PDB file of C-alpha atoms in Angstrom:
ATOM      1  CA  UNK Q  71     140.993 -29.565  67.316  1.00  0.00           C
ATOM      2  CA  UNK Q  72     141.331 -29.404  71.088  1.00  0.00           C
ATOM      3  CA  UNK Q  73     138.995 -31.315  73.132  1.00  0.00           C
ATOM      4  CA  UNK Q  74     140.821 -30.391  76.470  1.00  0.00           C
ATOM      5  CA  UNK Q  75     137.664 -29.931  78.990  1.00  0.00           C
ATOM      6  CA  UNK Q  76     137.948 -26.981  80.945  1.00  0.00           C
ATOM      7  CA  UNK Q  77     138.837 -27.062  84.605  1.00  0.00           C
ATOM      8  CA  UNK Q  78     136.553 -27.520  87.424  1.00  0.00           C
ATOM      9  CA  UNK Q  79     136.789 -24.673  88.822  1.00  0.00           C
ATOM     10  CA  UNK Q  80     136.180 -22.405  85.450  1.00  0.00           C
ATOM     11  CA  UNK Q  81     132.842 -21.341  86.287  1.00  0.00           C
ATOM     12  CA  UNK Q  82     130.929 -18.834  84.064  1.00  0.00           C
ATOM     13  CA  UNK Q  83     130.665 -16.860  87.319  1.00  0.00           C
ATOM     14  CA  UNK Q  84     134.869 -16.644  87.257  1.00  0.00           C
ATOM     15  CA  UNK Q  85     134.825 -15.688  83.374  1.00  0.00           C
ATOM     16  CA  UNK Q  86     132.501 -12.791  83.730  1.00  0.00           C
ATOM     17  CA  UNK Q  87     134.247 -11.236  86.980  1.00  0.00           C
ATOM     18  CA  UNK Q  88     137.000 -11.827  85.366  1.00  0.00           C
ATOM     19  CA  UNK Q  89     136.154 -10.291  81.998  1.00  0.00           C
ATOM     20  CA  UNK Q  90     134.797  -7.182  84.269  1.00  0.00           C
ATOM     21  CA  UNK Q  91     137.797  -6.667  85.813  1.00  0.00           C
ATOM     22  CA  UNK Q  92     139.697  -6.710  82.425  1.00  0.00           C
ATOM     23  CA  UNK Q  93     137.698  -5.163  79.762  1.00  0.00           C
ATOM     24  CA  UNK Q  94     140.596  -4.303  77.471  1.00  0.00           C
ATOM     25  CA  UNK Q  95     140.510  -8.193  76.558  1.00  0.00           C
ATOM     26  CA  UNK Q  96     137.456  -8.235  74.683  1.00  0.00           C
ATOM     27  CA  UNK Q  97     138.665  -4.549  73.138  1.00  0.00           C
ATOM     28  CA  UNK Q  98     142.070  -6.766  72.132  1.00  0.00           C
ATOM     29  CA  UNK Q  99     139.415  -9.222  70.845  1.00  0.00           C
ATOM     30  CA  UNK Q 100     136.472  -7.480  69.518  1.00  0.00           C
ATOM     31  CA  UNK Q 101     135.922 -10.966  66.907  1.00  0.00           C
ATOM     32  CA  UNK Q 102     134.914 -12.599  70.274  1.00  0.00           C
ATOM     33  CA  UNK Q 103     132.008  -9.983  70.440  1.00  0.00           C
ATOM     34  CA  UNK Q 104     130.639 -10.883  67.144  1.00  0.00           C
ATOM     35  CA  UNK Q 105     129.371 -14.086  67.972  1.00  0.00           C
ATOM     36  CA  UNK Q 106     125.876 -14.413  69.691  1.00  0.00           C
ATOM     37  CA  UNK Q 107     126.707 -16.716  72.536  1.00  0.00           C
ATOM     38  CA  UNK Q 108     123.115 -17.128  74.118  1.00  0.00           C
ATOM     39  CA  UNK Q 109     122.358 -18.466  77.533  1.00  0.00           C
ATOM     40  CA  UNK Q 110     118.854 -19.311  77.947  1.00  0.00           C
ATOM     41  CA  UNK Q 111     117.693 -17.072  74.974  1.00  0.00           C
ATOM     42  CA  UNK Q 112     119.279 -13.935  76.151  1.00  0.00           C
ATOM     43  CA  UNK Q 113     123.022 -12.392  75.208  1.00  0.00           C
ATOM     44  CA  UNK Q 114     125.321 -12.718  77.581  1.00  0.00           C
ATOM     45  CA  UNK Q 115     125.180  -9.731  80.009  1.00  0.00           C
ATOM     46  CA  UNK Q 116     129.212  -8.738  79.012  1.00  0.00           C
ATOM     47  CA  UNK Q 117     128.287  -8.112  75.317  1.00  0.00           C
ATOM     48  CA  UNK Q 118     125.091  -6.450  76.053  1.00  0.00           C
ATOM     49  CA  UNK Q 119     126.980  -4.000  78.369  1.00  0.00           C
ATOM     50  CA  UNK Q 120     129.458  -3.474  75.448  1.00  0.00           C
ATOM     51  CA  UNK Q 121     127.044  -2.994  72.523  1.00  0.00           C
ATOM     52  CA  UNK Q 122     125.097  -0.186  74.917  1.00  0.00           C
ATOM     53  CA  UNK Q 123     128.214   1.487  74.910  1.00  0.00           C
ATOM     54  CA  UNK Q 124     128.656   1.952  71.943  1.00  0.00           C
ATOM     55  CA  UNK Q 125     124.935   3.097  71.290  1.00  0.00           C
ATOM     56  CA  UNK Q 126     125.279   5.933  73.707  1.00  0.00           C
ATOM     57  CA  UNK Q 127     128.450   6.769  71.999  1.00  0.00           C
ATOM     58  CA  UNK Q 128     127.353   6.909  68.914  1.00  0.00           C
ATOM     59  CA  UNK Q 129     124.033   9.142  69.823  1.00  0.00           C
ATOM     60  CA  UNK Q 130     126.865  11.312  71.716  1.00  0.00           C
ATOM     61  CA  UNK Q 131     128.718  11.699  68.333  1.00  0.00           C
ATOM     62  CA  UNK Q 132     125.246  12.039  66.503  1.00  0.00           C
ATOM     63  CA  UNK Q 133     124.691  14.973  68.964  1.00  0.00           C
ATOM     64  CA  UNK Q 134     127.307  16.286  68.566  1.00  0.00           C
ATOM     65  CA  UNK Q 135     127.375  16.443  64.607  1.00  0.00           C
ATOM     66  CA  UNK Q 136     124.250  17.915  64.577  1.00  0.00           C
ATOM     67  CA  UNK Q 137     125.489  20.490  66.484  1.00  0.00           C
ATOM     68  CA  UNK Q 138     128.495  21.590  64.702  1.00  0.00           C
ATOM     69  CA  UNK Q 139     125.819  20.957  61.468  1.00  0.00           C
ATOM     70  CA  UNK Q 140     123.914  23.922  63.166  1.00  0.00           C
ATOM     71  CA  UNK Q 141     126.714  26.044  63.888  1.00  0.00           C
ATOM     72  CA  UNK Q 142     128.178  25.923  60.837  1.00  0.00           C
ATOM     73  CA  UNK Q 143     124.992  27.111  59.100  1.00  0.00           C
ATOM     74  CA  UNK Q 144     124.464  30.048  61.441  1.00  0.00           C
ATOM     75  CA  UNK Q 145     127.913  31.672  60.383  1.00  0.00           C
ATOM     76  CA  UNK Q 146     126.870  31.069  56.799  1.00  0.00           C
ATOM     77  CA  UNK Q 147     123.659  33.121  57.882  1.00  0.00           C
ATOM     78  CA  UNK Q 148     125.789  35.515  59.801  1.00  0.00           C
ATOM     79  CA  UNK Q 149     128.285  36.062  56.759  1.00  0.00           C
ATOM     80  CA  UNK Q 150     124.890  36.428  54.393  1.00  0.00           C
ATOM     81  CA  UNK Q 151     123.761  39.098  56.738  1.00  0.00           C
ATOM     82  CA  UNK Q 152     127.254  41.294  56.425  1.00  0.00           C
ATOM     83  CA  UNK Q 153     127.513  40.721  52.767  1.00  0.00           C
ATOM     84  CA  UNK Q 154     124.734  41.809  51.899  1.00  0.00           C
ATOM     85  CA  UNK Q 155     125.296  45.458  53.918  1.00  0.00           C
ATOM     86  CA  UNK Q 156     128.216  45.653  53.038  1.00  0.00           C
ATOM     87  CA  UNK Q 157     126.772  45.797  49.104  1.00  0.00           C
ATOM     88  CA  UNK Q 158     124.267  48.404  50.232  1.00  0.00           C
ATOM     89  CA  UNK Q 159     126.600  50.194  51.915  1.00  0.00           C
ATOM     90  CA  UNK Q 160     128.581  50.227  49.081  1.00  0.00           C
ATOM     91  CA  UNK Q 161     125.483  50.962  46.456  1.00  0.00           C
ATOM     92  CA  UNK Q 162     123.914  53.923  48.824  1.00  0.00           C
ATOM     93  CA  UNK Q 163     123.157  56.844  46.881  1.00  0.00           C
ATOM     94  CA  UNK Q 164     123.706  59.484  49.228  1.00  0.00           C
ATOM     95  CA  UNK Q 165     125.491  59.895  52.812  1.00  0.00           C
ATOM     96  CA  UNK Q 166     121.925  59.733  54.721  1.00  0.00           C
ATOM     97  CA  UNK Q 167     120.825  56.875  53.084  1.00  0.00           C
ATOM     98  CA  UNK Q 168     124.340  55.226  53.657  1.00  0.00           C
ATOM     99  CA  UNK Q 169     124.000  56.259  57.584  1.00  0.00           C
ATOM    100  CA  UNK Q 170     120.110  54.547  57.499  1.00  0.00           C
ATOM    101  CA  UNK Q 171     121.489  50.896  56.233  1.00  0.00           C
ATOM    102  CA  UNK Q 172     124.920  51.346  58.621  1.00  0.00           C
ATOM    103  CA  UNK Q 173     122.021  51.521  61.328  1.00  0.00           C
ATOM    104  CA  UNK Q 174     119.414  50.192  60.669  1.00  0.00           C
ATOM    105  CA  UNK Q 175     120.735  46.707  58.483  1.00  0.00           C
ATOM    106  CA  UNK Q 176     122.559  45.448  61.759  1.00  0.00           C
ATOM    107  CA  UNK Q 177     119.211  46.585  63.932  1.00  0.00           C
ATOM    108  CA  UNK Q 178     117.146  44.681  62.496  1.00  0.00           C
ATOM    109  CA  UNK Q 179     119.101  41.184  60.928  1.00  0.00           C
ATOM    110  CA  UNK Q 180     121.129  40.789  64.427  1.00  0.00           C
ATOM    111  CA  UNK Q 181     118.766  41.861  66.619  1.00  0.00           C
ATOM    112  CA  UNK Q 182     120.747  44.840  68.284  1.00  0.00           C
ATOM    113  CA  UNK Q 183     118.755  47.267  70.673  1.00  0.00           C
ATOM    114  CA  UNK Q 184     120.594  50.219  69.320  1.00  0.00           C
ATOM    115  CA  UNK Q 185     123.007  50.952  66.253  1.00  0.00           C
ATOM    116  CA  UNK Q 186     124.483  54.534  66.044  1.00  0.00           C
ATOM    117  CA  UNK Q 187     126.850  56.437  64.434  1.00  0.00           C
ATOM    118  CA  UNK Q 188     129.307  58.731  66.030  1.00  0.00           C
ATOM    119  CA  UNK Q 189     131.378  61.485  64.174  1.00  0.00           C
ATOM    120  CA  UNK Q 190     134.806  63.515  65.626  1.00  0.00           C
ATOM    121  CA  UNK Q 191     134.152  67.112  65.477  1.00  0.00           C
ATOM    122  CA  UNK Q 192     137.962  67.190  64.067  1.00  0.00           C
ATOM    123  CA  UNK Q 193     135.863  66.377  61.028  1.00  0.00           C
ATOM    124  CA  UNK Q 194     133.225  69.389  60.761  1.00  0.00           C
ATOM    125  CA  UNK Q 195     133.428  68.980  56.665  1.00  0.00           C
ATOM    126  CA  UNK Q 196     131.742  65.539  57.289  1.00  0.00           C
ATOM    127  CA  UNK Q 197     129.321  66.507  59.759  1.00  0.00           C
ATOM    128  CA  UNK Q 198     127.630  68.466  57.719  1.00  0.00           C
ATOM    129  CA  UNK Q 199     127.850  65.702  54.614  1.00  0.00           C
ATOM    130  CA  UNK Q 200     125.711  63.536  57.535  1.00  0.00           C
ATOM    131  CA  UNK Q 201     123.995  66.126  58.735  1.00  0.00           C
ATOM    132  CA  UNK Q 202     123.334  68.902  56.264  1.00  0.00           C
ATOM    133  CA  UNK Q 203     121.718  72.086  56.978  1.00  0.00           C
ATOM    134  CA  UNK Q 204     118.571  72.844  56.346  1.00  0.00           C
ATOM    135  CA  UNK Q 205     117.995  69.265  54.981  1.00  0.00           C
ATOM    136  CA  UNK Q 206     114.441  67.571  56.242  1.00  0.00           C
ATOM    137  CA  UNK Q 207     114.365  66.088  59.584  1.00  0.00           C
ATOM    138  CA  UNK Q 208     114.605  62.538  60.086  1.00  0.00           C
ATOM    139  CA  UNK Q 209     114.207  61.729  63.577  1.00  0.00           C
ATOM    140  CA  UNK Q 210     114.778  57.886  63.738  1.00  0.00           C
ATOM    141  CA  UNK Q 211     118.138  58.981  61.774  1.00  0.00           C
ATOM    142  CA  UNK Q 212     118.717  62.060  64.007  1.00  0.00           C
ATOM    143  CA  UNK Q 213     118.951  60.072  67.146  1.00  0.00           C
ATOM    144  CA  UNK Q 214     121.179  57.703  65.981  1.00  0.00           C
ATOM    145  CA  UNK Q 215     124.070  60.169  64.726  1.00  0.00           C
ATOM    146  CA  UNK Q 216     125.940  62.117  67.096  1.00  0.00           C
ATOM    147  CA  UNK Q 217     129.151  64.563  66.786  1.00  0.00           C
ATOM    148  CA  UNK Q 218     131.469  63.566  69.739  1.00  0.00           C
ATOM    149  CA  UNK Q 219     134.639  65.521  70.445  1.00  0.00           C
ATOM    150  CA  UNK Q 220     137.237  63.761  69.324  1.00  0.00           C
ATOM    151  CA  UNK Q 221     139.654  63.641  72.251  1.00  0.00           C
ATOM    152  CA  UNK Q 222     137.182  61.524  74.325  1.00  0.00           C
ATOM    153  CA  UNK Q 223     136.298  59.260  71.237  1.00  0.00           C
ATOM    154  CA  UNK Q 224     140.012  58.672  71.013  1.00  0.00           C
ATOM    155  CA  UNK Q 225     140.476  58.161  74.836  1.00  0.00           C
ATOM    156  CA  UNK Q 226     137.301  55.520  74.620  1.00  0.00           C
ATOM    157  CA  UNK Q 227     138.319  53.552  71.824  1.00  0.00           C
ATOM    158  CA  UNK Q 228     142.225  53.892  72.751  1.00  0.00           C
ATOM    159  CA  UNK Q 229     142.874  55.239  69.043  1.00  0.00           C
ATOM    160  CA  UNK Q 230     143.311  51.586  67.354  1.00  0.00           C
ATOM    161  CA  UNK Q 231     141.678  49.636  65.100  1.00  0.00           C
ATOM    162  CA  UNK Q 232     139.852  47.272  67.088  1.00  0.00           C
ATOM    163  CA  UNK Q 233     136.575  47.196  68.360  1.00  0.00           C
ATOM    164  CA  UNK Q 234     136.187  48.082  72.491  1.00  0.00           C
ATOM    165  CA  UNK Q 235     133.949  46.079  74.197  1.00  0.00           C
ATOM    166  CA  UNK Q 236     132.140  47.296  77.468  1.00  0.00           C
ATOM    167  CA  UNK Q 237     129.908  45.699  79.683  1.00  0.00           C
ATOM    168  CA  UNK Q 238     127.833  46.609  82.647  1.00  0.00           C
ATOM    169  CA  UNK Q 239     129.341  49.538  84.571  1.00  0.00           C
ATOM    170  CA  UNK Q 240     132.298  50.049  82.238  1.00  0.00           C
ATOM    171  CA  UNK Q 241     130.252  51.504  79.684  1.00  0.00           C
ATOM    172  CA  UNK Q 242     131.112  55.139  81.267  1.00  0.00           C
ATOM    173  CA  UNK Q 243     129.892  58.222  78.939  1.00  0.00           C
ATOM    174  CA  UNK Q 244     127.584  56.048  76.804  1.00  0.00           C
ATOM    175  CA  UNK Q 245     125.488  58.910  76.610  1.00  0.00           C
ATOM    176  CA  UNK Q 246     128.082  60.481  74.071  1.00  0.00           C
ATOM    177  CA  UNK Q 247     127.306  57.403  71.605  1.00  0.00           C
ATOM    178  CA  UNK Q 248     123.900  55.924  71.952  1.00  0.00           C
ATOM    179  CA  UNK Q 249     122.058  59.599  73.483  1.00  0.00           C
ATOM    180  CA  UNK Q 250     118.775  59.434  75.484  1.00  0.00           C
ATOM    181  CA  UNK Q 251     119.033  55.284  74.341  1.00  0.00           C
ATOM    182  CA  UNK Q 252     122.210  54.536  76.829  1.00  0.00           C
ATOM    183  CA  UNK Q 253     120.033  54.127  79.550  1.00  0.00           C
ATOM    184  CA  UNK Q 254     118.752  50.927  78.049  1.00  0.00           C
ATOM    185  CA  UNK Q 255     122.461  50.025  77.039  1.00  0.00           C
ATOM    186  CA  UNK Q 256     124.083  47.635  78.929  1.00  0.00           C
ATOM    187  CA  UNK Q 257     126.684  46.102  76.452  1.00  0.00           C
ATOM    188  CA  UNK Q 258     128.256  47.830  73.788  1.00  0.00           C
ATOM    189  CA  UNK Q 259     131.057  47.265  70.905  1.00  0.00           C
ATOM    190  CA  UNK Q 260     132.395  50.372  69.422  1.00  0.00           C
ATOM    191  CA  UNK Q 261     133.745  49.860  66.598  1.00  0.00           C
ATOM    192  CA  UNK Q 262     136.455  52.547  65.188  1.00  0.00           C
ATOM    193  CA  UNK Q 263     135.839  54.315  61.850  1.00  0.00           C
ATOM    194  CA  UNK Q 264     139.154  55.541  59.974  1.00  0.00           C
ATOM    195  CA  UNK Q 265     139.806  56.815  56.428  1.00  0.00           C
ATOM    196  CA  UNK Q 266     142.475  55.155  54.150  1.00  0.00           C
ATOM    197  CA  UNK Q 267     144.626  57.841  52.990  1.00  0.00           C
ATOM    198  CA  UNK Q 268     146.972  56.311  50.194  1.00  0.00           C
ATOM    199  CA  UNK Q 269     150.099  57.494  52.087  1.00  0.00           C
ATOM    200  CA  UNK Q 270     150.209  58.728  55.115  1.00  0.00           C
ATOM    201  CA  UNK Q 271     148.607  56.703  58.658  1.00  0.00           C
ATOM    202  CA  UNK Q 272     144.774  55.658  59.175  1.00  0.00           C
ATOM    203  CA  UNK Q 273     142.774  58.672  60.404  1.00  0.00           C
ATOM    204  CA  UNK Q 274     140.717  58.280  63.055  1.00  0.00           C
ATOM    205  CA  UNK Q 275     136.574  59.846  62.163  1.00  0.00           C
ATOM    206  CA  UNK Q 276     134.001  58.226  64.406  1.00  0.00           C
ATOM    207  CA  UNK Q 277     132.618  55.002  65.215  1.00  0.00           C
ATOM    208  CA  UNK Q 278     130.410  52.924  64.406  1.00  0.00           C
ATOM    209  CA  UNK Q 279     128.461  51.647  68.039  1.00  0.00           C
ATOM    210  CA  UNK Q 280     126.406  48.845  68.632  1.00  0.00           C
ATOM    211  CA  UNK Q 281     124.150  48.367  71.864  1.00  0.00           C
ATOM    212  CA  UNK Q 282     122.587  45.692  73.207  1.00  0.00           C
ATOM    213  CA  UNK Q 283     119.658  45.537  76.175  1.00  0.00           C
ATOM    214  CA  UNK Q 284     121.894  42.409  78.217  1.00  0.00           C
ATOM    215  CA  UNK Q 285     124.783  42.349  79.394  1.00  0.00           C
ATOM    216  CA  UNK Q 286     126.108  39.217  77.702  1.00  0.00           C
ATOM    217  CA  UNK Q 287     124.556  40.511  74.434  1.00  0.00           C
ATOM    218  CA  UNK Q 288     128.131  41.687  73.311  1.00  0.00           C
ATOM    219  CA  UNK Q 289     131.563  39.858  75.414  1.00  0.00           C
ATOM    220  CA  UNK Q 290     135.050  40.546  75.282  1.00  0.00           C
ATOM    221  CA  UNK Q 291     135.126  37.164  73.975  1.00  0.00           C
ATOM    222  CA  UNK Q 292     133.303  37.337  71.298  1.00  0.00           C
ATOM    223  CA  UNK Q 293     134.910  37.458  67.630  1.00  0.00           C
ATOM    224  CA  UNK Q 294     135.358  40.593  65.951  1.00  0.00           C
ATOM    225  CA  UNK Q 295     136.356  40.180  62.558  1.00  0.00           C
ATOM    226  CA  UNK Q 296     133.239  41.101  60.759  1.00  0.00           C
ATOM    227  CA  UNK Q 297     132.365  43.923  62.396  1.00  0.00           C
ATOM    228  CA  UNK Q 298     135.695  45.066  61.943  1.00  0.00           C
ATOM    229  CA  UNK Q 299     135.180  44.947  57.929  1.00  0.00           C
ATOM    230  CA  UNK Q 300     131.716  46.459  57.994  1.00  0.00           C
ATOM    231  CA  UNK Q 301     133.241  49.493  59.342  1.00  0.00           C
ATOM    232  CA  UNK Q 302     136.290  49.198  57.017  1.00  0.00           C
ATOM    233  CA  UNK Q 303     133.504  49.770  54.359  1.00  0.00           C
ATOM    234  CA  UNK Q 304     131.698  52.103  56.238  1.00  0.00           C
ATOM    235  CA  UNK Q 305     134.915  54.244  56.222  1.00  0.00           C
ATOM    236  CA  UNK Q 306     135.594  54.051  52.868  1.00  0.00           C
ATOM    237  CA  UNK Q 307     132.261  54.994  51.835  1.00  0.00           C
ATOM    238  CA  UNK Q 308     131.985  57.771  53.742  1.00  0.00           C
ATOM    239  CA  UNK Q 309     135.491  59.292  53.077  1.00  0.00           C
ATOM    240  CA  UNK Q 310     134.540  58.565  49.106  1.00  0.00           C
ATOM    241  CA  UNK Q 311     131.124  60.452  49.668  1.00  0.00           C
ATOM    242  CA  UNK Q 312     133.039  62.940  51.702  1.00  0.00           C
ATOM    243  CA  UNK Q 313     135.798  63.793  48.345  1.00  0.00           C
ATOM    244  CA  UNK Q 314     132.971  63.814  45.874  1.00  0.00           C
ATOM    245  CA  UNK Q 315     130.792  66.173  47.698  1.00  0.00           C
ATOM    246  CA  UNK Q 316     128.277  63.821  48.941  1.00  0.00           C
ATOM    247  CA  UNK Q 317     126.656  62.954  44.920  1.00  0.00           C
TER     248      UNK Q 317
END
């Protein structure tokens, strides 16, 4: 056992400046920080320091888990939310019911100021599926379908399969897909609606448009994959209402 006495001049005072200016030594010796060396009744100031470390790091983490907890069980309540339109999309008995959930579902579970449907008028045969003559009026419906001409639908949403999202002042001609409502818009995604011809490319018949009140409500950052299969269903259901005559 060594019995050596330490040096005159190895002062606490010396060990703790020195331990400050080095703390990977008691990192490269964390058994040293086990021990409760007291002075007077209180831990030495060193180990204290270390041990509050490591509290505030492990609330950070804590944080930090909780909030990843949180986010994760939003997009399981955002991925509830499509499913279940997308199965009443799917179920709806008739084209204007279909167009009422395509509107009114994403209204009212994702808060949206404004969800409307937009049809080409390449596509008169399925205007008047949405639209029939002489059928009741429905007003909340009737302002929330409009038939666009198709040349300036394809110049907006650049004829491809992705959603275009506008903000502020590049929402030009809004009018043509949210009506006497696009003066309230001021964010939009459009999302494109195509049919699924077994052979033969996608063709292009409406959109499906989302507004929101504030201008961050939809970014060009922001994900678009489910909105991109809602209208993929959307499409198909109408273009399989559209073949069977609207029964």
């Amino acid at each position: 056992m060594n019995t050596e006495t330490p040096p005159d001049d190895l002062t606490s005072e010396r060990v703790r400046l020195w331990l400050t200016a080095h703390p990977e030594f008691l990192e490269a010796h964390p058994e040293l920080l086990a021990r409760d060396a007291a002075a007077s009744g209180k831990v030495v100031t060193l180990e204290a320091g270390q041990l509050n470390v490591l509290r505030q790091k492990n609330e950070e983490l804590s944080l930090n888990l909780d909030a990843m907890l949180e986010q994760i069980r939003r997009n399981e309540r955002i991925h509830a939310s499509f499913h279940r339109i997308q199965m009443r999309l799917i179920t709806a008995p008739n084209p204007r019911e279909l167009l009422r959930i395509a509107t009114g579902d994403p209204e009212r579970l994702f808060d949206i100021h404004r969800a409307t449907i937009a049809i080409s008028n390449r596509h008169p045969g399925l205007w008047s599926l949405c639209a029939p003559p002489g059928a009741d009026p429905d007003p909340d419906l009737d302002q929330r379908l409009f038939l666009v001409d198709h040349k300036q639908l394809a110049d907006t949403l650049r004829d491809v399969p992705r959603p275009v999202i506008r903000v502020g002042q590049e929402g030009v001609g809004r009018e043509i897909f949210f009506g006497p409502a696009s003066t309230q818009i001021r964010s939009e995604a459009l999302i494109p609606l195509f049919t699924h011809p077994e052979s033969g490319p996608e063709v292009l018949i409406g959109s499906l448009n989302l507004g929101g009140a504030t201008p961050n409500r939809f970014l060009p950052s922001d994900a678009t994959d489910l909105l991109r299969d809602l209208a993929d269903i959307l499409g198909l259901c109408l273009a399989r209402l559209a073949t069977s005559g609207g029964s």
